Structures are given as structure tokens and as C-alpha cells.
PDB file of C-alpha atoms and ligand atoms in Angstrom:
ATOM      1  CA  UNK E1366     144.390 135.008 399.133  1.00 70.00           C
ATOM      2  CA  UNK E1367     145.273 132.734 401.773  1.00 84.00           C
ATOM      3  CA  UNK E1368     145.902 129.228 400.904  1.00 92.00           C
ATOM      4  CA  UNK E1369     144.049 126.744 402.597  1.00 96.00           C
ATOM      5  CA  UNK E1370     144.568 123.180 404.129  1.00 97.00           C
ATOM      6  CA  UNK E1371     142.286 120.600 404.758  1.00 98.00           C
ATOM      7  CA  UNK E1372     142.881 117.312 406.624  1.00 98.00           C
ATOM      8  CA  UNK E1373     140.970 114.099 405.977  1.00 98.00           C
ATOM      9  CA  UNK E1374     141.468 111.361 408.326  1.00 98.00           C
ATOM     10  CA  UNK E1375     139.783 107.993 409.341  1.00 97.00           C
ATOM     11  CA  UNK E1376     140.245 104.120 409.032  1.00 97.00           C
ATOM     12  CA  UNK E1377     140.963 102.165 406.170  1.00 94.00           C
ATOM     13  CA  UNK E1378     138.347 102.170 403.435  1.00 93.00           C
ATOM     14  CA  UNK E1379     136.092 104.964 405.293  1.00 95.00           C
ATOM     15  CA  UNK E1380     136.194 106.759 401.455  1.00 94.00           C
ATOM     16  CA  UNK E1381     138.462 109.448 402.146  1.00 96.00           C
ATOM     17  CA  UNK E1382     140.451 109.048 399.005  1.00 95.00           C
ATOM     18  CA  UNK E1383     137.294 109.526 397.128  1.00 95.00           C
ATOM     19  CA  UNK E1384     135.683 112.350 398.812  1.00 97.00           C
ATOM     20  CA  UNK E1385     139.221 114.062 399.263  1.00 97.00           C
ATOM     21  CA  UNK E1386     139.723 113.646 395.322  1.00 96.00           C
ATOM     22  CA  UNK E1387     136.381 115.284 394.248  1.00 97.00           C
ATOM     23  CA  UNK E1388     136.663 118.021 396.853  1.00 97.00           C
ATOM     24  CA  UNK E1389     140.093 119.041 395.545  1.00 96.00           C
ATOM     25  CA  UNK E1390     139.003 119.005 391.936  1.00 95.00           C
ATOM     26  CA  UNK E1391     135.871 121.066 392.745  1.00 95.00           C
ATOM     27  CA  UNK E1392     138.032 123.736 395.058  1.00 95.00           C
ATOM     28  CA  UNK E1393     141.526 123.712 392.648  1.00 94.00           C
ATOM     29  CA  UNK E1394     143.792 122.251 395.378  1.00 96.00           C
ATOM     30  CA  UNK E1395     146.141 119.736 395.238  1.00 95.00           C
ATOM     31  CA  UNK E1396     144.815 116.756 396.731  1.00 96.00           C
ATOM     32  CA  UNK E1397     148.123 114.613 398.337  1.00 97.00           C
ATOM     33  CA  UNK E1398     147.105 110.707 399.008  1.00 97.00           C
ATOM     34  CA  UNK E1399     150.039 109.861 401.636  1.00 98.00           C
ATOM     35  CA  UNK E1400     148.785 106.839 402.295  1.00 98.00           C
ATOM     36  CA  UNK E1401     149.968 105.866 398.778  1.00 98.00           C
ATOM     37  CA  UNK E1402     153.471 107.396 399.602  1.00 98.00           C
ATOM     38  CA  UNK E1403     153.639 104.345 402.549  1.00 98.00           C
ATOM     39  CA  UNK E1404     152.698 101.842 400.124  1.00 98.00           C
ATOM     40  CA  UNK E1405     154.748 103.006 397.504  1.00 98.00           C
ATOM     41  CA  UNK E1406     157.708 102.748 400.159  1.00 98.00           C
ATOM     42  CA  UNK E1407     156.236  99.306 401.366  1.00 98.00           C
ATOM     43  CA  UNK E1408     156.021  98.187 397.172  1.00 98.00           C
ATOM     44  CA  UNK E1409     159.852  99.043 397.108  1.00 98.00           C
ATOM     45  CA  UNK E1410     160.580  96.905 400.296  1.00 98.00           C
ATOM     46  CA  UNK E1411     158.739  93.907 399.154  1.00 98.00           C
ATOM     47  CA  UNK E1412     160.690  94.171 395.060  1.00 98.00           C
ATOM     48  CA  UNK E1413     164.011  94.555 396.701  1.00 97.00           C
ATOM     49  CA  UNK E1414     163.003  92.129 399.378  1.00 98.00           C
ATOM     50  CA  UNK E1415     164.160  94.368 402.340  1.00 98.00           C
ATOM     51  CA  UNK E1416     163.740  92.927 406.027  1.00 98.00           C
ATOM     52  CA  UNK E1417     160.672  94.446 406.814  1.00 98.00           C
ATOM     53  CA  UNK E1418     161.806  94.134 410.721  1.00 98.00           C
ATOM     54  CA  UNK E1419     164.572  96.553 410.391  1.00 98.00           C
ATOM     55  CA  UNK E1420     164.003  99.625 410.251  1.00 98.00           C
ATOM     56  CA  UNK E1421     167.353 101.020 409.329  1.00 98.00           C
ATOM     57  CA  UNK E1422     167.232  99.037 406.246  1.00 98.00           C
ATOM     58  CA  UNK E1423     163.655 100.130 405.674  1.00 98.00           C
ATOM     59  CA  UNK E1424     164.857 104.038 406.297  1.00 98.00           C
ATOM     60  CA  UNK E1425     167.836 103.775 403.959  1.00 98.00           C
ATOM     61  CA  UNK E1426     165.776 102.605 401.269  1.00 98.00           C
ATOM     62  CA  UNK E1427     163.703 105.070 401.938  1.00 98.00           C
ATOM     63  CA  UNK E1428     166.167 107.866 401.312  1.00 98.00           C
ATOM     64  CA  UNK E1429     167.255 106.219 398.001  1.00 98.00           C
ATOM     65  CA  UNK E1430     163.624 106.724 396.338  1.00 98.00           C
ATOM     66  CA  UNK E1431     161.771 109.367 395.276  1.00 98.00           C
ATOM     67  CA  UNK E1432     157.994 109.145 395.731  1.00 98.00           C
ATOM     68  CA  UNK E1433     155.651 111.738 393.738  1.00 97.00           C
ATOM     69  CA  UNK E1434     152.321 112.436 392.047  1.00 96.00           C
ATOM     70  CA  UNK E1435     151.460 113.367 389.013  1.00 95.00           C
ATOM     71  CA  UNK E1436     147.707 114.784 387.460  1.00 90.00           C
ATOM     72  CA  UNK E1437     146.650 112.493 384.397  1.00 92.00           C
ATOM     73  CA  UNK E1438     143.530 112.251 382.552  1.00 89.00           C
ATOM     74  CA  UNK E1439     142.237 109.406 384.204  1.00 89.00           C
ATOM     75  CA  UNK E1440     143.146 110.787 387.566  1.00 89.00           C
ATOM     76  CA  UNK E1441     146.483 110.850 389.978  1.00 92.00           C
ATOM     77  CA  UNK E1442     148.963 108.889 389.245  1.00 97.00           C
ATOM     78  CA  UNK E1443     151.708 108.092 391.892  1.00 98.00           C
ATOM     79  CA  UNK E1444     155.728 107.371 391.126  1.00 98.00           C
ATOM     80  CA  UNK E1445     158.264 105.630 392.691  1.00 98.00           C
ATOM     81  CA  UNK E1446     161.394 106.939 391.324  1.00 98.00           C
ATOM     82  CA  UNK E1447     160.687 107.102 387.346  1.00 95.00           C
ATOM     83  CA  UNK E1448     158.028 103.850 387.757  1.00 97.00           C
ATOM     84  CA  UNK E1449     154.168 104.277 387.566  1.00 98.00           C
ATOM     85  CA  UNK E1450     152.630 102.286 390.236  1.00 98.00           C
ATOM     86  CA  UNK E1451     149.455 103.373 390.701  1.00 97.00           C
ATOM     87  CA  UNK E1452     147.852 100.326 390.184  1.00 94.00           C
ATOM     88  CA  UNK E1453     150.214  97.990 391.747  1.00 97.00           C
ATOM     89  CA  UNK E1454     150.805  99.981 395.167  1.00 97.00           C
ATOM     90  CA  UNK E1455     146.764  98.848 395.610  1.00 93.00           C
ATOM     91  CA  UNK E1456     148.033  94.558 394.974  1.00 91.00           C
ATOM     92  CA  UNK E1457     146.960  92.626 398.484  1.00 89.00           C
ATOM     93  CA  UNK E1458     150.635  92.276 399.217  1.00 95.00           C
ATOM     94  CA  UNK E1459     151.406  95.832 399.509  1.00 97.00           C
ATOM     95  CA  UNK E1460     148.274  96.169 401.541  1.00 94.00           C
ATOM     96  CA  UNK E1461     148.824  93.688 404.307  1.00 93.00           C
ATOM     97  CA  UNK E1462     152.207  95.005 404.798  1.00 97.00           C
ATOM     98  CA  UNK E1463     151.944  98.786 404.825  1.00 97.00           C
ATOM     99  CA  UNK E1464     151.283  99.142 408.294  1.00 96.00           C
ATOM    100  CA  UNK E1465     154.125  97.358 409.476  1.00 97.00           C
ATOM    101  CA  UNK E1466     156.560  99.492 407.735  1.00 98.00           C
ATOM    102  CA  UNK E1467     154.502 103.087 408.074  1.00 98.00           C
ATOM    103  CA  UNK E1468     154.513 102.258 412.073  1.00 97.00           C
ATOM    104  CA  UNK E1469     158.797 103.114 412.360  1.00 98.00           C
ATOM    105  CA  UNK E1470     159.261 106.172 414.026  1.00 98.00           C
ATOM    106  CA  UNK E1471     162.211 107.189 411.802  1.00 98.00           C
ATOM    107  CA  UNK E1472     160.610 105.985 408.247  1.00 98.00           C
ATOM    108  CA  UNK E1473     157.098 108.239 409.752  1.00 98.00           C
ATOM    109  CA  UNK E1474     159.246 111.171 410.544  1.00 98.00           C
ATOM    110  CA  UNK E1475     160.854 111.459 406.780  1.00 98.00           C
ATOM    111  CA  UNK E1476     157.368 110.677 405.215  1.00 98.00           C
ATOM    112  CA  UNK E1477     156.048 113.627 406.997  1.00 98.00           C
ATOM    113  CA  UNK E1478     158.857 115.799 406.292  1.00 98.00           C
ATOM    114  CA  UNK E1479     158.002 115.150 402.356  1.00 97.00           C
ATOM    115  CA  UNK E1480     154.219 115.848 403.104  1.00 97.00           C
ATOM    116  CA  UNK E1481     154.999 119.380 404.939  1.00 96.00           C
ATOM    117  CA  UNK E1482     157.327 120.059 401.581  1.00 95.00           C
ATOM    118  CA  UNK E1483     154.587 119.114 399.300  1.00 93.00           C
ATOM    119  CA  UNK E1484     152.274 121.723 401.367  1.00 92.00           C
ATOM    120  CA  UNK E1485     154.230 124.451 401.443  1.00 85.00           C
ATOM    121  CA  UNK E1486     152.292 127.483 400.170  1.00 84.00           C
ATOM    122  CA  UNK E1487     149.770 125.567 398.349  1.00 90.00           C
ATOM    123  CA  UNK E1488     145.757 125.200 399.143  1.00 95.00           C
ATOM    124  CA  UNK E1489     145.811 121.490 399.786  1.00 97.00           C
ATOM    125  CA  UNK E1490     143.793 118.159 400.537  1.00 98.00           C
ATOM    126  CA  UNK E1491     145.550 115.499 402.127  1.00 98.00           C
ATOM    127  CA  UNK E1492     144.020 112.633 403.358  1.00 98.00           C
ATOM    128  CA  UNK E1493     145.886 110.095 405.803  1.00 98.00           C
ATOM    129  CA  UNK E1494     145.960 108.611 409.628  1.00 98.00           C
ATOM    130  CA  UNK E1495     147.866 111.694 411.085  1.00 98.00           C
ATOM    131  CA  UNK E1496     146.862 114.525 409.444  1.00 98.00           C
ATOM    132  CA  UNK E1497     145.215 116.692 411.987  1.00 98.00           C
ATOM    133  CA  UNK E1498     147.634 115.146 414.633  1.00 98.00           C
ATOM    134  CA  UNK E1499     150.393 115.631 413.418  1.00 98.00           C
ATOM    135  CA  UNK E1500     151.647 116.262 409.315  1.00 98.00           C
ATOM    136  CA  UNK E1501     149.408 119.705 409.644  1.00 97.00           C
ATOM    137  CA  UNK E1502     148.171 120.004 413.473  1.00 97.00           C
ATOM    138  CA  UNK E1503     146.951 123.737 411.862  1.00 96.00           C
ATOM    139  CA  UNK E1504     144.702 122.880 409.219  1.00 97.00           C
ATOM    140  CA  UNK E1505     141.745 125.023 408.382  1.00 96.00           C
ATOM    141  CA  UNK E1506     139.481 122.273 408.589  1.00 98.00           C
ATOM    142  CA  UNK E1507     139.882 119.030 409.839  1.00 98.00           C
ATOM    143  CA  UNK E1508     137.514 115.769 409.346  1.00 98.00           C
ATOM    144  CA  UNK E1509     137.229 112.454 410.966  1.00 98.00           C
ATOM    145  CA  UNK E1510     135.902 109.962 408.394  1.00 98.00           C
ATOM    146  CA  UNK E1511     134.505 106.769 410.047  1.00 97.00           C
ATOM    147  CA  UNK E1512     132.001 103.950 408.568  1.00 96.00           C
ATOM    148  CA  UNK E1513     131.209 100.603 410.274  1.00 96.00           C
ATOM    149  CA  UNK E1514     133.593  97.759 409.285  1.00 96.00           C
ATOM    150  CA  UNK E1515     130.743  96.195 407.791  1.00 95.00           C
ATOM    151  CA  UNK E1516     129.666  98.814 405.389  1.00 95.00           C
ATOM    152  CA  UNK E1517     133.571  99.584 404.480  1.00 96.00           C
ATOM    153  CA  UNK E1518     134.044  95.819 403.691  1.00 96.00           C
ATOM    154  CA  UNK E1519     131.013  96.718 401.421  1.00 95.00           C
ATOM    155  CA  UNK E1520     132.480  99.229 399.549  1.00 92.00           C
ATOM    156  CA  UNK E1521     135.711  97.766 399.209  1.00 91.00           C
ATOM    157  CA  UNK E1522     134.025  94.120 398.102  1.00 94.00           C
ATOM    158  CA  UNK E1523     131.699  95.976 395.037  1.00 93.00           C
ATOM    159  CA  UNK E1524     134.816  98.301 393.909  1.00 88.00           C
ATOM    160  CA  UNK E1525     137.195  94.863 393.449  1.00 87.00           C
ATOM    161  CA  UNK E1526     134.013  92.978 391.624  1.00 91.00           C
ATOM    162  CA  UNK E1527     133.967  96.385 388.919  1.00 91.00           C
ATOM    163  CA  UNK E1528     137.680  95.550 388.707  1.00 85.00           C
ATOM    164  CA  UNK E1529     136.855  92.014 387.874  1.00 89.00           C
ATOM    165  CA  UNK E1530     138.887  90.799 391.100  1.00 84.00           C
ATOM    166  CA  UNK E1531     137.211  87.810 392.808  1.00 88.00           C
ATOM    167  CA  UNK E1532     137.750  88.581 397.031  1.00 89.00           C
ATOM    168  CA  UNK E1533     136.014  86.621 399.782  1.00 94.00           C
ATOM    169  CA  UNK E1534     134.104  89.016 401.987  1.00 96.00           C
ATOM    170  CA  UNK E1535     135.154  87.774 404.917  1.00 96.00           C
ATOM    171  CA  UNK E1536     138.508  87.717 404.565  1.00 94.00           C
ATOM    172  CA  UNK E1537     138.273  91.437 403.037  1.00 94.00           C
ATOM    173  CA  UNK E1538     136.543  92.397 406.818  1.00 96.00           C
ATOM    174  CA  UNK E1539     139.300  90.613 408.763  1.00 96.00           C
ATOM    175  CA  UNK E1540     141.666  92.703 406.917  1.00 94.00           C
ATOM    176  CA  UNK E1541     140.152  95.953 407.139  1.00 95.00           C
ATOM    177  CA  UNK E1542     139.842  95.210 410.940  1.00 96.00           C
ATOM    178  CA  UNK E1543     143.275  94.069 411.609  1.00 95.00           C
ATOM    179  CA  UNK E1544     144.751  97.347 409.593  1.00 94.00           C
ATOM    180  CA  UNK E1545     142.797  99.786 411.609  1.00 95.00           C
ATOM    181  CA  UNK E1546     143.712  97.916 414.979  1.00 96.00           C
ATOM    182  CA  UNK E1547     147.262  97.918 413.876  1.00 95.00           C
ATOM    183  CA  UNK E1548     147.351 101.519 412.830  1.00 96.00           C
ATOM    184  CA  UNK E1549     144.993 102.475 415.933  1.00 97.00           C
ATOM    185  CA  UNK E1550     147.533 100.764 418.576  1.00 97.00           C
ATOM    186  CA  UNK E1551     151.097 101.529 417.876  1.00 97.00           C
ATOM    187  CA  UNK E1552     152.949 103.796 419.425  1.00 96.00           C
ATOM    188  CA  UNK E1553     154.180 106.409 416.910  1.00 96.00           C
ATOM    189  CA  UNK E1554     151.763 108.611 416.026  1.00 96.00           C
ATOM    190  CA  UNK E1555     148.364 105.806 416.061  1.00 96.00           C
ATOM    191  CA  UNK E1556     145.378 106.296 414.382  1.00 97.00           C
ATOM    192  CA  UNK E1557     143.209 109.021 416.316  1.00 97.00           C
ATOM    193  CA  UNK E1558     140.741 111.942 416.027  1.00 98.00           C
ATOM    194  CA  UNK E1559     142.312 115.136 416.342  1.00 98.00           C
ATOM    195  CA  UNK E1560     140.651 116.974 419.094  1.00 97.00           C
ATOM    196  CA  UNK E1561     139.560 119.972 416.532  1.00 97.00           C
ATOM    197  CA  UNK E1562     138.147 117.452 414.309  1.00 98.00           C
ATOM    198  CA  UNK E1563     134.667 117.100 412.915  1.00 98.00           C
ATOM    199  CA  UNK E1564     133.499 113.760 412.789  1.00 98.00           C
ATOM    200  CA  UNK E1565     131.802 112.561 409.817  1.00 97.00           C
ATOM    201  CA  UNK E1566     129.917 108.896 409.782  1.00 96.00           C
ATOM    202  CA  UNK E1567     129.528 108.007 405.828  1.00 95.00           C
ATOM    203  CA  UNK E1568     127.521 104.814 406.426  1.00 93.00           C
ATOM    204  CA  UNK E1569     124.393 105.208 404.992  1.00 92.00           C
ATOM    205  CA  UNK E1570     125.852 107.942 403.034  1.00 95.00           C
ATOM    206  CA  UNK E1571     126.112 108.552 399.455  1.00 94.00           C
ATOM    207  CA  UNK E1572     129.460 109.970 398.026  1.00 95.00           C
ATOM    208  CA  UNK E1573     127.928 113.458 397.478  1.00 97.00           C
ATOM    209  CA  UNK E1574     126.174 113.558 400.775  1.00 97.00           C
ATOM    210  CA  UNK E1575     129.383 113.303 401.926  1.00 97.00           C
ATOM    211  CA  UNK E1576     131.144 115.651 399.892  1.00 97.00           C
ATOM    212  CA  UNK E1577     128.513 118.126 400.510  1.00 97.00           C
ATOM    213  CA  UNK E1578     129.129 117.910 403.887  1.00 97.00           C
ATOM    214  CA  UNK E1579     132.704 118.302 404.111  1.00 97.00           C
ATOM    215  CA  UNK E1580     131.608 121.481 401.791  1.00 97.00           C
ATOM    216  CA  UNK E1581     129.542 123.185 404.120  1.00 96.00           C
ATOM    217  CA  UNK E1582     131.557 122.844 406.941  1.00 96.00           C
ATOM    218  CA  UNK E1583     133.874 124.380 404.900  1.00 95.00           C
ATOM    219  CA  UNK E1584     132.334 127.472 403.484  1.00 93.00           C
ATOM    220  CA  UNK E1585     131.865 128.500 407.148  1.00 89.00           C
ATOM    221  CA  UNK E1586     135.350 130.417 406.796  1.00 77.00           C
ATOM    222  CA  UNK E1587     136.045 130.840 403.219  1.00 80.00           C
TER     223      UNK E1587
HETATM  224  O1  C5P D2058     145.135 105.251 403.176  1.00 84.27           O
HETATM  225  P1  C5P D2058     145.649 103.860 402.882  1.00 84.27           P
HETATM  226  O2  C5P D2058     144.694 102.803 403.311  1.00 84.27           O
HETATM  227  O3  C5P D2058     146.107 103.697 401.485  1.00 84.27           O
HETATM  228  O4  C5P D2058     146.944 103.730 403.804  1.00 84.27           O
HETATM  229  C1  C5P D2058     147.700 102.560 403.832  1.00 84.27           C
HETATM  230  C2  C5P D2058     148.401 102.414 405.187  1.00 84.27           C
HETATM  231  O5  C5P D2058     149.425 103.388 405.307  1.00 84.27           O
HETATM  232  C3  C5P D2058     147.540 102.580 406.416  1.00 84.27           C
HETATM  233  O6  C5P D2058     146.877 101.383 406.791  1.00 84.27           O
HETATM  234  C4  C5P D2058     148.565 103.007 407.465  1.00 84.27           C
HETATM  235  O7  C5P D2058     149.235 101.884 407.998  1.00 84.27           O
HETATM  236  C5  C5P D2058     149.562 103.804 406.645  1.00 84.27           C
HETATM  237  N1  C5P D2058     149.354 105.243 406.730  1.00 84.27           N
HETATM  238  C6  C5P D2058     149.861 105.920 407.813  1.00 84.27           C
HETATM  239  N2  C5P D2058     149.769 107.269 407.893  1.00 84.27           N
HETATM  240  C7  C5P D2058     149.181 107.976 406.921  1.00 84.27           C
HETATM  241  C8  C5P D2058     148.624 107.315 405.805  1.00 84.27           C
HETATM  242  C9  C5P D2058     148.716 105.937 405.742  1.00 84.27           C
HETATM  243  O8  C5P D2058     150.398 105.293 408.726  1.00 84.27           O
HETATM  244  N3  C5P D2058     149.140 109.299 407.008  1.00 84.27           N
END
């Protein structure tokens, strides 16, 4: 049978993560996260304290590491090299520097290279900025995940409170905002719908709803 690939993009926090998780535990894909592989590149930066303005230092760490996934109990858990850092690619730090170093043209090309590899043959859910665009411009089915700042702010305020982390509200919408404008307006490869692309507003939604969405729009060519 043929394998099958499905693309998830949006903004940060939209839910894609989530929905992209269930859908490829329900189906039997693999589900790949690249946004963790930029932060797990952007982690390694900030521990060896690389210049995060060049981007020939940034690439040649980047060729030194080894960023993978592996299926535990509890869910995915990412690697860089032999180091479990699932939780602490996620740390504020990480996250208001990712989209500095995931905006390089050179650092973008090798990241993609790895995500094609991790592809190959497989029936796979990968959820990112550039899917559709650009890591697999032929995927089966592509969505484009969007939710008002507001409502993703939300989200993103009740899931650190279940984690016992303290944010101020505010501040967690300034950030969200400022990531998606940075991603949406550089130059290599920005933040965009693909022009195939279905686009799919969660707020108001439930996780399911959405889920069951992506689903049907799915089983329209299976
Ligand atoms: O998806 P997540 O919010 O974890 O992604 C973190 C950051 O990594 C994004 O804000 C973006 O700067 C970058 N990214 C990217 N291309 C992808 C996935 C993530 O540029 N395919």
C-alpha cells in the first residue's frame, strides 16, 4: 500500500503538535515534531553559548549533533546526541530564541534534508512552518492550522498552570505574537499557507473536533 504523508502547518501554539500526535497514533504513522529538531539545535547553541548571529558557527554545530526521536510510554521523546531533552527544549529560553536560529538559510536547508530522510518510505505526520511549502511540497494532505492569538495564549496559559508554572498572560500573548511575526516575515522559507492547503480555524474547537476534521478530509482518498 502506498505510504502516505500528511503536513500540518500553522502559527505557534495553533495545537498542531497535539492533533498531529493523536492522528498519527490513531492511523500508525510516525508523527515527526520538527519544530522540536530547531529547538533542540537552538538548546545546543544556548549550552555551548554559540553566537547566535553567525550562522557558520550555528551550521557547524549543527553538523556535530545528532537530533532524533524516540516512542516512550509517556509519549515522544526527542534527543540531542545521547541527551533526553524533551522537557527542556520547551524552557522560555529555548523558545524566545528558536526563531532566530531556524530563520538561516543554510542551518533550514540541513534541517530539511534530515526531515526528507526521516520520510523516506514511511506513512508520516509532520507538523512544522514549511511543510506543505517546502520539506514535502507533495503531501497527500495538507492543513493550515490557525487560532486567534487570544485563544492560543489561552491554551498555552492553562497547559503551563497543569505544569505548575506561574506565566503572566500578557507577556505569554506578546510572545506568541512576536514568534509568528518573526517566522511569518523572514526571508527563507516564512511562515505561509501552502496554496493546496486546507485551512482549519481550531478556536472554538475542541481537540477531537479538530482531529475529526483533519480525519475526514482525509478519508476522502484513502
Ligand atoms: O513548532 P514550535 O513552536 O515548537 O517551533 C519552534 C520554532 O521553530 C518556530 O517558532 C519556528 O521559528 C521554528 N520552526 C521553523 N520551521 C519548522 C518548525 C519550526 O522555522 N518547520
Amino acid at each position: 500500500t502506498k505510504s502516505i504523508q500528511v503536513a500540518i502547518d500553522g502559527p505557534a501554539s495553533a495545537g498542531k503538535s497535539t492533533v498531529a500526535k493523536i492522528l498519527a497514533k490513531k492511523r500508525g504513522y510516525i508523527y515527526c515534531d520538527t519544530g522540536a529538531m530547531y529547538r533542540a539545535l537552538t538548546l545546543s547553541a544556548l549550552e555551548n553559548k554559540a553566537d547566535l548571529d553567525s550562522e557558520t558557527e550555528l551550521e557547524s554545530l549543527l553538523e556535530t549533533i545528532t537530533i532524533s526521536f524516540k516512542q516512550k510510554e509517556d509519549g515522544q521523546h526527542v534527543y540531542l546526541n545521547e541527551q533526553d531533552v524533551t522537557d527542556e527544549i520547551r524552557v522560555s529560553d529555548v523558545t524566545n530564541a528558536v526563531s532566530k536560529v531556524s530563520a538561516y538559510k543554510t542551518i533550514r536547508e540541513e534541517m530539511v534534508n534530515r526531515q526528507q530522510k526521516i520520510t523516506s518510505s514511511n506513512s508520516i505526520v509532520m507538523d512544522g512552518r514549511d511543510i506543505g511549502t517546502v520539506v514535502l511540497p507533495n503531501a497527500d494532505l495538507k492543513i493550515f492550522l490557525v487560532a486567534s492569538v487570544e485563544e492560543r495564549a489561552e491554551r498555552r496559559y492553562k497547559e503551563n498552570l497543569s505544569k505548575g508554572i506561574q506565566t503572566d498572560f500578557e507577556t505569554l500573548k506578546k510572545e506568541i505574537a512576536d514568534r509568528d511575526h518573526y517566522d511569518s516575515n523572514r526571508k527563507n522559507s516564512p511562515l505561509v499557507q501552502a496554496e493546496d492547503a486546507i485551512l482549519v480555524d481550531t478556536s472554538g474547537l475542541t481537540i477531537p473536533e479538530v482531529v475529526q476534521k483533519i480525519e475526514k478530509e482525509l478519508k476522502t482518498f484513502l
